Amino acid sequence: MRIVSAHAGTIPISSSMRNAYIDFSKMDCTILALVSDVVVDGRPLVGYGFSSNGRYNATAILNERMLPRLLDAAAEDLLDQEGELSPAKAWDVMMSNEKPGGHGERSVAVGVVDMALHDLAAKAAGVPLYRWLSDHYGDGAPDEDVFVYAAGGYYAPGKTLKDLQNEMRGFLEAGYEVVKMKIGGADLAEDLRRIEAVIDVLDGDGSRLMVDVNGKFDLRTALEYGRALDQYGLFWYEEVGDPLDYALNATLSENYRNPIATGENLFSLQDARNLIRYGGMRPDRDFLQVDPALSYGLTEYRRILDMLALHGWSSRRCIPHGGHQFSLHIAAALKLGGNESYPGEFQPTGGFTDDAVITRGRVAPGDLPGIGLEGKAEFYKILRDLHD
Ligand SMILES: O=C([O-])CC(=O)C(=O)O
Ligand SMILES: [Mg+2]
C-alpha cells in the first residue's frame, strides 16, 4: 500500500461551556484524510483521523512537517515485514529530525496521522480496528464492550442546580451509570452544593460521581477540597493541580485516600513515566487518563502501557480522556478500564457511531471496518468533502 495524497483541515468544535480553566468558545480541531492506492469496490481506501479536544488544531505542523515526511518516504519505509501498512514505522518517519522533549508542540499533529494510519491499516484488513489491534498487539480476545462514563457538569452562563441535575438525569436515562462534573470554577461552598445536588440524582451514591478540576488548584486548595470531598467516596478526584506538578500530586495522594485521576495533559511516554515515578500515583486505586489522540497516537500509547506494566500497573487503570471512537476501539482491544464519553459535546468529531447504544454504562465499538467514522453521518460528510 502507498499513501497517494493527504488532506488536512480545521473545523470548530466550540461551545459556550466552561471548566475551571478555559471556555470552549474558540475550540477547534484538525481533521485528516489519507488516501491510499488500494481500491475496494471501485473506491480508494481512505484513512481518517482527528485531534480529540482540549488542545487547539495542529494543522500547520501537520502540513509543514509531518505530512511532507510521510508523503516523501519510500514505500517500504511505511510497511512491515508482511508488506502491511505499519503505523509504527510511519511514526518513526514522521518523527525524523525532531529533538526530544517539548512534546505538546507536535504530539497532537502526529496523533492525528497515527489515528488515520490505524484506520487505514484496519480497513485494508477489512476488520474493525479493535479486532486489528487485538490481533496485532493484544491477546486476540478483545472485550466485547467497554465501560463508559458521561462527562459534563460544566459551568455555563445562567446554569442552575436544577439544570445541572436535569443534565445528569439525562445521562442516566441515556444508559450511563457514572457521571462527571466540573469543580474549581466556583468557591468550595458553591461546588459542594453542586456536588450534593448531583449525588441526589445518583440516589445518594457518591461512588458514581467523578469531579474534575482541570488543573486549577494550588496545593493548599487541593488539600482543602480533598478534606471536604472525602465524605462522598467519589469515583475519582481529577487533574487537581497543574498536570506537570508531580510533587503536588504526590502530596495529595498521601493525604486523600480515595482515587485520583490525571494524565489528559501529558503527551508522551516520558511525561507519563515522570508522573508514575514522581507523582505518587497508586496502582491499586488511581487512574491514568492519557488520550492516545493527543499524545502521539496509539504507537506512543502502547509504549506508555508497556511502561505502566513495568511499574506494576494494570491496563484496567487506564481510562482515556477524549470521548471518541478511536479510544473506544483501543479500550476494547487492549483491555483498558474504560473510556470517557461526552454525550452531545464536541461535535461533530466526538462520541461514538450514530447507532451506538449505551447499556448499563457500557458500549461496543461496532463492526464497521477501521475506526468506523463512516457511521457518524455528520462527521463523515465533512471528512469525505476533505478529499472528494
Ligand atoms: O474540560 C475539558 O477540557 C475536558 C476534560 O477535562 C475531560 O474530559 O476530562
Ligand atoms: Mg479532565
mmCIF file of C-alpha atoms and ligand atoms in Angstrom:
data_model
loop_
_atom_site.group_PDB
_atom_site.id
_atom_site.type_symbol
_atom_site.label_atom_id
_atom_site.label_comp_id
_atom_site.label_asym_id
_atom_site.label_seq_id
_atom_site.Cartn_x
_atom_site.Cartn_y
_atom_site.Cartn_z
ATOM 1 C CA MET A 1 0.000 0.000 0.000
ATOM 2 C CA ARG A 2 1.058 3.569 -0.750
ATOM 3 C CA ILE A 3 -0.400 6.798 0.527
ATOM 4 C CA VAL A 4 -1.075 8.869 -2.569
ATOM 5 C CA SER A 5 -2.415 12.058 -1.005
ATOM 6 C CA ALA A 6 -3.091 13.660 2.373
ATOM 7 C CA HIS A 7 -5.770 16.278 3.079
ATOM 8 C CA ALA A 8 -5.824 18.170 6.377
ATOM 9 C CA GLY A 9 -8.364 20.727 7.562
ATOM 10 C CA THR A 10 -9.507 22.605 10.664
ATOM 11 C CA ILE A 11 -13.088 22.580 11.952
ATOM 12 C CA PRO A 12 -14.727 24.180 15.013
ATOM 13 C CA ILE A 13 -15.871 22.021 17.938
ATOM 14 C CA SER A 14 -16.796 25.057 20.026
ATOM 15 C CA SER A 15 -19.456 25.536 22.697
ATOM 16 C CA SER A 16 -20.471 28.012 25.420
ATOM 17 C CA MET A 17 -19.392 25.825 28.343
ATOM 18 C CA ARG A 18 -16.512 26.465 30.740
ATOM 19 C CA ASN A 19 -14.346 24.381 33.079
ATOM 20 C CA ALA A 20 -12.240 25.812 35.916
ATOM 21 C CA TYR A 21 -9.509 26.824 33.460
ATOM 22 C CA ILE A 22 -10.833 27.585 29.962
ATOM 23 C CA ASP A 23 -14.000 28.192 27.981
ATOM 24 C CA PHE A 24 -14.614 26.383 24.706
ATOM 25 C CA SER A 25 -15.766 29.341 22.601
ATOM 26 C CA LYS A 26 -12.805 29.011 20.227
ATOM 27 C CA MET A 27 -12.119 25.270 20.499
ATOM 28 C CA ASP A 28 -11.256 23.676 17.175
ATOM 29 C CA CYS A 29 -9.746 20.518 15.827
ATOM 30 C CA THR A 30 -7.601 19.135 12.994
ATOM 31 C CA ILE A 31 -9.128 16.555 10.674
ATOM 32 C CA LEU A 32 -7.265 14.442 8.140
ATOM 33 C CA ALA A 33 -7.891 12.096 5.214
ATOM 34 C CA LEU A 34 -5.090 9.821 3.955
ATOM 35 C CA VAL A 35 -5.943 8.454 0.504
ATOM 36 C CA SER A 36 -4.264 5.146 -0.408
ATOM 37 C CA ASP A 37 -3.702 3.366 -3.707
ATOM 38 C CA VAL A 38 -5.732 0.363 -2.528
ATOM 39 C CA VAL A 39 -9.071 0.250 -4.346
ATOM 40 C CA VAL A 40 -12.068 -1.566 -2.877
ATOM 41 C CA ASP A 41 -15.398 -1.641 -4.714
ATOM 42 C CA GLY A 42 -14.091 0.949 -7.167
ATOM 43 C CA ARG A 43 -13.091 3.487 -4.490
ATOM 44 C CA PRO A 44 -9.702 4.118 -2.885
ATOM 45 C CA LEU A 45 -9.358 3.165 0.769
ATOM 46 C CA VAL A 46 -9.132 6.311 2.879
ATOM 47 C CA GLY A 47 -7.956 6.566 6.491
ATOM 48 C CA TYR A 48 -9.413 9.299 8.686
ATOM 49 C CA GLY A 49 -8.068 10.991 11.802
ATOM 50 C CA PHE A 50 -8.882 13.915 14.067
ATOM 51 C CA SER A 51 -7.337 15.558 17.086
ATOM 52 C CA SER A 52 -9.648 14.847 20.071
ATOM 53 C CA ASN A 53 -10.480 18.000 22.072
ATOM 54 C CA GLY A 54 -8.928 20.291 24.630
ATOM 55 C CA ARG A 55 -5.906 21.380 22.598
ATOM 56 C CA TYR A 56 -6.330 23.598 19.554
ATOM 57 C CA ASN A 57 -5.768 22.438 15.978
ATOM 58 C CA ALA A 58 -2.323 21.284 14.857
ATOM 59 C CA THR A 59 -2.986 21.663 11.133
ATOM 60 C CA ALA A 60 0.040 23.865 10.380
ATOM 61 C CA ILE A 61 2.525 21.415 11.963
ATOM 62 C CA LEU A 62 0.813 18.615 10.102
ATOM 63 C CA ASN A 63 1.071 20.400 6.759
ATOM 64 C CA GLU A 64 4.580 21.744 7.236
ATOM 65 C CA ARG A 65 6.381 18.811 8.892
ATOM 66 C CA MET A 66 4.517 15.536 9.400
ATOM 67 C CA LEU A 67 2.679 15.065 6.095
ATOM 68 C CA PRO A 68 5.621 16.022 3.824
ATOM 69 C CA ARG A 69 7.796 13.454 5.657
ATOM 70 C CA LEU A 70 5.114 10.804 5.259
ATOM 71 C CA LEU A 71 4.483 11.522 1.584
ATOM 72 C CA ASP A 72 8.205 11.761 0.740
ATOM 73 C CA ALA A 73 9.041 8.425 2.411
ATOM 74 C CA ALA A 74 9.985 5.397 0.323
ATOM 75 C CA ALA A 75 7.048 2.980 0.143
ATOM 76 C CA GLU A 76 8.931 0.255 2.040
ATOM 77 C CA ASP A 77 9.632 2.607 4.946
ATOM 78 C CA LEU A 78 5.919 2.525 5.808
ATOM 79 C CA LEU A 79 5.422 -1.241 5.515
ATOM 80 C CA ASP A 80 6.068 -4.095 7.937
ATOM 81 C CA GLN A 81 7.731 -7.416 7.048
ATOM 82 C CA GLU A 82 4.453 -8.805 5.709
ATOM 83 C CA GLY A 83 4.098 -5.794 3.409
ATOM 84 C CA GLU A 84 1.222 -4.361 5.500
ATOM 85 C CA LEU A 85 0.989 -0.673 6.325
ATOM 86 C CA SER A 86 2.803 -0.176 9.641
ATOM 87 C CA PRO A 87 1.660 2.799 11.738
ATOM 88 C CA ALA A 88 4.693 2.199 13.986
ATOM 89 C CA LYS A 89 7.185 2.572 11.105
ATOM 90 C CA ALA A 90 5.298 5.611 9.809
ATOM 91 C CA TRP A 91 5.661 7.100 13.314
ATOM 92 C CA ASP A 92 9.461 6.932 13.047
ATOM 93 C CA VAL A 93 9.306 8.600 9.636
ATOM 94 C CA MET A 94 7.161 11.461 10.972
ATOM 95 C CA MET A 95 9.450 11.982 13.959
ATOM 96 C CA SER A 96 12.700 12.072 11.970
ATOM 97 C CA ASN A 97 14.772 15.199 12.689
ATOM 98 C CA GLU A 98 12.713 16.055 15.793
ATOM 99 C CA LYS A 99 14.627 16.708 19.029
ATOM 100 C CA PRO A 100 13.435 15.077 22.277
ATOM 101 C CA GLY A 101 11.228 16.960 24.758
ATOM 102 C CA GLY A 102 8.675 19.694 24.103
ATOM 103 C CA HIS A 103 6.052 17.108 23.324
ATOM 104 C CA GLY A 104 2.823 19.107 23.332
ATOM 105 C CA GLU A 105 4.020 21.173 20.386
ATOM 106 C CA ARG A 106 3.767 18.275 17.919
ATOM 107 C CA SER A 107 2.150 15.312 19.692
ATOM 108 C CA VAL A 108 -1.332 16.348 18.511
ATOM 109 C CA ALA A 109 -0.194 16.538 14.867
ATOM 110 C CA VAL A 110 1.487 13.121 14.997
ATOM 111 C CA GLY A 111 -1.548 11.708 16.829
ATOM 112 C CA VAL A 112 -3.915 12.714 14.019
ATOM 113 C CA VAL A 113 -1.793 10.961 11.397
ATOM 114 C CA ASP A 114 -1.280 7.912 13.609
ATOM 115 C CA MET A 115 -5.065 7.619 14.006
ATOM 116 C CA ALA A 116 -5.644 7.835 10.231
ATOM 117 C CA LEU A 117 -2.915 5.214 9.608
ATOM 118 C CA HIS A 118 -4.523 2.798 12.065
ATOM 119 C CA ASP A 119 -7.890 3.402 10.387
ATOM 120 C CA LEU A 120 -6.311 2.605 7.032
ATOM 121 C CA ALA A 121 -4.457 -0.497 8.263
ATOM 122 C CA ALA A 122 -7.635 -1.994 9.729
ATOM 123 C CA LYS A 123 -9.667 -1.104 6.633
ATOM 124 C CA ALA A 124 -7.056 -2.773 4.414
ATOM 125 C CA ALA A 125 -7.522 -5.924 6.515
ATOM 126 C CA GLY A 126 -11.315 -5.488 6.244
ATOM 127 C CA VAL A 127 -11.875 -5.586 10.019
ATOM 128 C CA PRO A 128 -12.944 -3.161 12.759
ATOM 129 C CA LEU A 129 -9.987 -1.505 14.458
ATOM 130 C CA TYR A 130 -10.481 -3.259 17.802
ATOM 131 C CA ARG A 131 -10.135 -6.612 16.022
ATOM 132 C CA TRP A 132 -6.985 -5.488 14.150
ATOM 133 C CA LEU A 133 -5.448 -4.133 17.351
ATOM 134 C CA SER A 134 -6.299 -7.179 19.383
ATOM 135 C CA ASP A 135 -4.759 -9.456 16.745
ATOM 136 C CA HIS A 136 -1.607 -7.322 16.313
ATOM 137 C CA TYR A 137 -0.972 -6.051 19.839
ATOM 138 C CA GLY A 138 -3.411 -7.746 22.200
ATOM 139 C CA ASP A 139 -4.299 -11.308 23.110
ATOM 140 C CA GLY A 140 -6.727 -11.874 20.220
ATOM 141 C CA ALA A 141 -9.709 -11.849 22.584
ATOM 142 C CA PRO A 142 -10.912 -8.225 22.825
ATOM 143 C CA ASP A 143 -13.504 -7.063 25.343
ATOM 144 C CA GLU A 144 -16.977 -7.097 23.768
ATOM 145 C CA ASP A 145 -17.919 -3.779 25.272
ATOM 146 C CA VAL A 146 -16.332 -1.011 27.313
ATOM 147 C CA PHE A 147 -17.242 0.882 30.487
ATOM 148 C CA VAL A 148 -18.057 4.490 29.620
ATOM 149 C CA TYR A 149 -18.932 7.406 31.854
ATOM 150 C CA ALA A 150 -20.770 10.575 30.881
ATOM 151 C CA ALA A 151 -18.679 13.735 31.232
ATOM 152 C CA GLY A 152 -20.477 17.040 31.586
ATOM 153 C CA GLY A 153 -21.469 19.198 34.513
ATOM 154 C CA TYR A 154 -19.680 22.198 33.019
ATOM 155 C CA TYR A 155 -20.203 25.748 34.176
ATOM 156 C CA ALA A 156 -22.363 27.721 31.753
ATOM 157 C CA PRO A 157 -23.969 31.166 31.871
ATOM 158 C CA GLY A 158 -27.245 31.032 33.846
ATOM 159 C CA LYS A 159 -26.931 27.290 34.595
ATOM 160 C CA THR A 160 -28.826 26.474 37.830
ATOM 161 C CA LEU A 161 -28.566 23.499 40.208
ATOM 162 C CA LYS A 162 -31.815 22.224 38.660
ATOM 163 C CA ASP A 163 -30.262 22.466 35.171
ATOM 164 C CA LEU A 164 -27.235 20.539 36.419
ATOM 165 C CA GLN A 165 -29.461 17.842 37.912
ATOM 166 C CA ASN A 166 -31.517 17.583 34.712
ATOM 167 C CA GLU A 167 -28.337 17.227 32.676
ATOM 168 C CA MET A 168 -27.241 14.339 34.910
ATOM 169 C CA ARG A 169 -30.692 12.710 34.789
ATOM 170 C CA GLY A 170 -30.422 12.830 31.000
ATOM 171 C CA PHE A 171 -27.124 10.929 31.187
ATOM 172 C CA LEU A 172 -28.701 8.227 33.372
ATOM 173 C CA GLU A 173 -31.694 7.953 31.018
ATOM 174 C CA ALA A 174 -29.253 7.541 28.115
ATOM 175 C CA GLY A 175 -27.817 4.441 29.838
ATOM 176 C CA TYR A 176 -24.813 5.790 31.758
ATOM 177 C CA GLU A 177 -24.284 4.819 35.403
ATOM 178 C CA VAL A 178 -21.283 7.011 36.289
ATOM 179 C CA VAL A 179 -21.125 10.760 35.571
ATOM 180 C CA LYS A 180 -18.512 13.514 35.788
ATOM 181 C CA MET A 181 -18.838 17.186 36.654
ATOM 182 C CA LYS A 182 -16.516 20.176 36.779
ATOM 183 C CA ILE A 183 -15.421 21.765 40.039
ATOM 184 C CA GLY A 184 -12.946 24.513 40.915
ATOM 185 C CA GLY A 185 -14.715 27.185 38.854
ATOM 186 C CA ALA A 186 -16.721 28.365 41.897
ATOM 187 C CA ASP A 187 -15.900 28.605 45.610
ATOM 188 C CA LEU A 188 -15.858 25.493 47.803
ATOM 189 C CA ALA A 189 -19.302 26.101 49.360
ATOM 190 C CA GLU A 190 -20.937 26.525 45.929
ATOM 191 C CA ASP A 191 -19.104 23.493 44.495
ATOM 192 C CA LEU A 192 -20.238 21.349 47.453
ATOM 193 C CA ARG A 193 -23.856 22.412 46.783
ATOM 194 C CA ARG A 194 -23.412 21.410 43.128
ATOM 195 C CA ILE A 195 -21.813 18.082 44.107
ATOM 196 C CA GLU A 196 -24.573 17.251 46.588
ATOM 197 C CA ALA A 197 -27.244 18.150 44.018
ATOM 198 C CA VAL A 198 -25.695 15.647 41.588
ATOM 199 C CA ILE A 199 -25.260 12.947 44.259
ATOM 200 C CA ASP A 200 -29.011 13.300 44.975
ATOM 201 C CA VAL A 201 -29.685 12.362 41.356
ATOM 202 C CA LEU A 202 -27.358 9.354 41.813
ATOM 203 C CA ASP A 203 -29.556 8.018 44.652
ATOM 204 C CA GLY A 204 -27.056 9.272 47.207
ATOM 205 C CA ASP A 205 -24.178 7.192 45.790
ATOM 206 C CA GLY A 206 -21.031 9.347 45.521
ATOM 207 C CA SER A 207 -19.047 6.427 44.107
ATOM 208 C CA ARG A 208 -20.863 7.062 40.806
ATOM 209 C CA LEU A 209 -19.513 10.625 40.554
ATOM 210 C CA MET A 210 -16.175 11.964 39.305
ATOM 211 C CA VAL A 211 -15.139 15.591 39.806
ATOM 212 C CA ASP A 212 -12.671 17.391 37.533
ATOM 213 C CA VAL A 213 -10.597 20.450 38.495
ATOM 214 C CA ASN A 214 -8.819 20.808 35.127
ATOM 215 C CA GLY A 215 -5.507 21.528 36.839
ATOM 216 C CA LYS A 216 -6.636 24.688 38.652
ATOM 217 C CA PHE A 217 -5.732 24.163 42.312
ATOM 218 C CA ASP A 218 -2.596 25.035 44.235
ATOM 219 C CA LEU A 219 -1.571 22.574 46.959
ATOM 220 C CA ARG A 220 -3.468 24.318 49.761
ATOM 221 C CA THR A 221 -6.743 24.380 47.780
ATOM 222 C CA ALA A 222 -6.195 20.803 46.544
ATOM 223 C CA LEU A 223 -5.925 19.577 50.144
ATOM 224 C CA GLU A 224 -8.800 21.761 51.385
ATOM 225 C CA TYR A 225 -11.148 20.387 48.712
ATOM 226 C CA GLY A 226 -9.768 16.889 49.351
ATOM 227 C CA ARG A 227 -10.769 17.072 53.020
ATOM 228 C CA ALA A 228 -14.262 18.248 52.039
ATOM 229 C CA LEU A 229 -14.704 15.630 49.299
ATOM 230 C CA ASP A 230 -13.535 12.673 51.373
ATOM 231 C CA GLN A 231 -17.014 12.072 52.897
ATOM 232 C CA TYR A 232 -18.606 11.413 49.479
ATOM 233 C CA GLY A 233 -16.401 8.437 48.489
ATOM 234 C CA LEU A 234 -16.168 9.738 44.910
ATOM 235 C CA PHE A 235 -15.221 7.579 41.907
ATOM 236 C CA TRP A 236 -12.283 9.964 41.391
ATOM 237 C CA TYR A 237 -10.883 13.474 42.017
ATOM 238 C CA GLU A 238 -9.396 14.548 38.665
ATOM 239 C CA GLU A 239 -6.474 16.662 37.468
ATOM 240 C CA VAL A 240 -6.358 18.531 40.727
ATOM 241 C CA GLY A 241 -3.183 20.564 40.199
ATOM 242 C CA ASP A 242 -1.085 21.580 37.235
ATOM 243 C CA PRO A 243 -0.574 18.472 35.069
ATOM 244 C CA LEU A 244 3.230 18.736 35.398
ATOM 245 C CA ASP A 245 3.281 19.395 39.171
ATOM 246 C CA TYR A 246 4.174 15.868 40.245
ATOM 247 C CA ALA A 247 5.106 16.943 43.777
ATOM 248 C CA LEU A 248 1.629 18.411 44.317
ATOM 249 C CA ASN A 249 0.073 15.190 43.057
ATOM 250 C CA ALA A 250 2.306 13.115 45.340
ATOM 251 C CA THR A 251 1.381 15.159 48.411
ATOM 252 C CA LEU A 252 -2.299 14.977 47.505
ATOM 253 C CA SER A 253 -2.119 11.183 47.179
ATOM 254 C CA GLU A 254 -0.610 10.975 50.686
ATOM 255 C CA ASN A 255 -3.490 12.985 52.091
ATOM 256 C CA TYR A 256 -6.521 11.953 50.027
ATOM 257 C CA ARG A 257 -7.398 8.292 50.416
ATOM 258 C CA ASN A 258 -9.980 7.901 47.614
ATOM 259 C CA PRO A 259 -8.998 7.528 43.941
ATOM 260 C CA ILE A 260 -7.425 10.342 41.958
ATOM 261 C CA ALA A 261 -7.100 10.544 38.165
ATOM 262 C CA THR A 262 -4.869 12.581 35.885
ATOM 263 C CA GLY A 263 -2.910 12.493 32.632
ATOM 264 C CA GLU A 264 -5.082 14.093 29.946
ATOM 265 C CA ASN A 265 -2.468 16.842 29.560
ATOM 266 C CA LEU A 266 0.546 14.528 29.437
ATOM 267 C CA PHE A 267 1.538 13.916 25.838
ATOM 268 C CA SER A 268 4.430 11.475 25.823
ATOM 269 C CA LEU A 269 5.897 8.323 27.321
ATOM 270 C CA GLN A 270 8.457 10.484 29.121
ATOM 271 C CA ASP A 271 5.827 12.702 30.772
ATOM 272 C CA ALA A 272 3.670 9.737 31.759
ATOM 273 C CA ARG A 273 6.732 7.976 33.197
ATOM 274 C CA ASN A 274 7.585 11.017 35.277
ATOM 275 C CA LEU A 275 4.052 11.013 36.671
ATOM 276 C CA ILE A 276 4.442 7.355 37.648
ATOM 277 C CA ARG A 277 7.955 7.906 39.054
ATOM 278 C CA TYR A 278 7.330 11.109 40.966
ATOM 279 C CA GLY A 279 3.566 11.772 41.168
ATOM 280 C CA GLY A 280 2.677 9.351 43.950
ATOM 281 C CA MET A 281 0.060 7.599 41.810
ATOM 282 C CA ARG A 282 -1.244 4.430 43.491
ATOM 283 C CA PRO A 283 -1.653 1.382 41.210
ATOM 284 C CA ASP A 284 -4.315 -0.131 43.476
ATOM 285 C CA ARG A 285 -6.795 2.740 43.089
ATOM 286 C CA ASP A 286 -5.780 5.644 40.837
ATOM 287 C CA PHE A 287 -6.469 6.183 37.132
ATOM 288 C CA LEU A 288 -4.457 7.379 34.144
ATOM 289 C CA GLN A 289 -6.241 9.462 31.520
ATOM 290 C CA VAL A 290 -3.646 9.936 28.757
ATOM 291 C CA ASP A 291 -5.576 10.491 25.494
ATOM 292 C CA PRO A 292 -3.993 8.463 22.657
ATOM 293 C CA ALA A 293 -5.168 11.006 20.072
ATOM 294 C CA LEU A 294 -3.429 13.951 21.771
ATOM 295 C CA SER A 295 -0.248 12.145 22.762
ATOM 296 C CA TYR A 296 1.431 10.960 19.541
ATOM 297 C CA GLY A 297 -1.219 8.355 18.777
ATOM 298 C CA LEU A 298 -1.588 4.726 19.651
ATOM 299 C CA THR A 299 2.028 3.991 18.733
ATOM 300 C CA GLU A 300 3.156 6.060 21.745
ATOM 301 C CA TYR A 301 0.220 4.926 23.889
ATOM 302 C CA ARG A 302 1.392 1.314 23.549
ATOM 303 C CA ARG A 303 4.791 2.382 24.890
ATOM 304 C CA ILE A 304 3.003 4.017 27.810
ATOM 305 C CA LEU A 305 1.081 0.795 28.517
ATOM 306 C CA ASP A 306 4.380 -1.144 28.463
ATOM 307 C CA MET A 307 5.937 1.361 30.876
ATOM 308 C CA LEU A 308 2.929 1.046 33.198
ATOM 309 C CA ALA A 309 3.185 -2.740 33.160
ATOM 310 C CA LEU A 310 6.889 -2.473 34.146
ATOM 311 C CA HIS A 311 5.813 -0.365 37.137
ATOM 312 C CA GLY A 312 3.179 -2.890 38.177
ATOM 313 C CA TRP A 313 0.144 -1.131 36.739
ATOM 314 C CA SER A 314 -2.773 -2.943 35.105
ATOM 315 C CA SER A 315 -4.123 -1.599 31.804
ATOM 316 C CA ARG A 316 -7.505 -1.596 33.583
ATOM 317 C CA ARG A 317 -6.395 1.537 35.465
ATOM 318 C CA CYS A 318 -6.328 3.462 32.179
ATOM 319 C CA ILE A 319 -9.479 5.334 31.165
ATOM 320 C CA PRO A 320 -8.521 7.738 28.363
ATOM 321 C CA HIS A 321 -9.722 11.323 28.085
ATOM 322 C CA GLY A 322 -11.457 12.422 24.913
ATOM 323 C CA GLY A 323 -14.733 10.545 24.484
ATOM 324 C CA HIS A 324 -14.021 9.411 20.950
ATOM 325 C CA GLN A 325 -14.441 6.330 18.799
ATOM 326 C CA PHE A 326 -10.657 5.778 18.399
ATOM 327 C CA SER A 327 -10.066 5.232 22.122
ATOM 328 C CA LEU A 328 -13.160 3.060 22.322
ATOM 329 C CA HIS A 329 -11.517 0.530 19.967
ATOM 330 C CA ILE A 330 -8.248 0.784 21.899
ATOM 331 C CA ALA A 331 -10.027 0.207 25.216
ATOM 332 C CA ALA A 332 -11.772 -2.927 23.903
ATOM 333 C CA ALA A 333 -8.658 -4.378 22.236
ATOM 334 C CA LEU A 334 -6.045 -3.583 24.885
ATOM 335 C CA LYS A 335 -8.310 -4.214 27.895
ATOM 336 C CA LEU A 336 -8.359 -0.749 29.356
ATOM 337 C CA GLY A 337 -10.630 0.160 32.267
ATOM 338 C CA GLY A 338 -12.997 2.185 30.116
ATOM 339 C CA ASN A 339 -13.357 5.317 28.060
ATOM 340 C CA GLU A 340 -14.737 8.804 28.510
ATOM 341 C CA SER A 341 -17.907 9.987 26.750
ATOM 342 C CA TYR A 342 -19.355 13.492 26.327
ATOM 343 C CA PRO A 343 -22.935 12.980 25.234
ATOM 344 C CA GLY A 344 -23.727 15.788 22.832
ATOM 345 C CA GLU A 345 -20.484 17.794 23.185
ATOM 346 C CA PHE A 346 -17.501 18.328 20.883
ATOM 347 C CA GLN A 347 -19.495 17.537 17.779
ATOM 348 C CA PRO A 348 -19.085 16.507 15.037
ATOM 349 C CA THR A 349 -15.860 14.669 15.966
ATOM 350 C CA GLY A 350 -16.696 13.461 19.484
ATOM 351 C CA GLY A 351 -18.661 10.446 20.606
ATOM 352 C CA PHE A 352 -19.323 7.077 19.078
ATOM 353 C CA THR A 353 -21.137 5.853 15.949
ATOM 354 C CA ASP A 354 -24.693 7.089 15.477
ATOM 355 C CA ASP A 355 -26.151 3.658 16.220
ATOM 356 C CA ALA A 356 -24.132 3.102 19.431
ATOM 357 C CA VAL A 357 -26.324 2.161 22.395
ATOM 358 C CA ILE A 358 -25.160 2.638 25.978
ATOM 359 C CA THR A 359 -26.416 -0.207 28.148
ATOM 360 C CA ARG A 360 -25.740 -0.268 31.896
ATOM 361 C CA GLY A 361 -22.855 2.127 31.333
ATOM 362 C CA ARG A 362 -21.168 0.064 28.628
ATOM 363 C CA VAL A 363 -20.888 0.384 24.839
ATOM 364 C CA ALA A 364 -19.429 -1.684 21.988
ATOM 365 C CA PRO A 365 -17.180 -0.179 19.277
ATOM 366 C CA GLY A 366 -19.290 -1.601 16.437
ATOM 367 C CA ASP A 367 -18.285 -3.664 13.435
ATOM 368 C CA LEU A 368 -17.617 -1.159 10.657
ATOM 369 C CA PRO A 369 -14.148 -1.600 9.135
ATOM 370 C CA GLY A 370 -11.465 0.617 10.689
ATOM 371 C CA ILE A 371 -12.481 3.171 13.309
ATOM 372 C CA GLY A 372 -15.962 3.399 11.814
ATOM 373 C CA LEU A 373 -16.217 7.166 11.386
ATOM 374 C CA GLU A 374 -18.366 6.355 8.340
ATOM 375 C CA GLY A 375 -21.000 5.539 10.986
ATOM 376 C CA LYS A 376 -21.051 9.149 12.221
ATOM 377 C CA ALA A 377 -23.106 10.666 9.407
ATOM 378 C CA GLU A 378 -22.498 14.374 10.046
ATOM 379 C CA PHE A 379 -18.786 13.928 10.581
ATOM 380 C CA TYR A 380 -18.384 11.571 7.631
ATOM 381 C CA LYS A 381 -19.870 14.177 5.272
ATOM 382 C CA ILE A 382 -17.169 16.629 6.366
ATOM 383 C CA LEU A 383 -14.397 14.026 6.114
ATOM 384 C CA ARG A 384 -15.458 12.992 2.612
ATOM 385 C CA ASP A 385 -15.506 16.615 1.472
ATOM 386 C CA LEU A 386 -11.836 16.845 2.510
ATOM 387 C CA HIS A 387 -10.725 14.576 -0.331
ATOM 388 C CA ASP A 388 -13.624 14.091 -2.785
HETATM 389 O O1 LIG B 1 -12.997 20.249 30.094
HETATM 390 C C1 LIG B 1 -12.154 19.630 29.449
HETATM 391 O O2 LIG B 1 -11.134 20.156 28.930
HETATM 392 C C2 LIG B 1 -12.314 18.170 29.254
HETATM 393 C C3 LIG B 1 -11.795 17.395 30.379
HETATM 394 O O3 LIG B 1 -11.099 17.858 31.250
HETATM 395 C C4 LIG B 1 -12.153 15.994 30.496
HETATM 396 O O4 LIG B 1 -12.804 15.483 29.606
HETATM 397 O O5 LIG B 1 -11.763 15.377 31.474
HETATM 398 MG MG MG B 2 -10.426 16.318 32.641
#
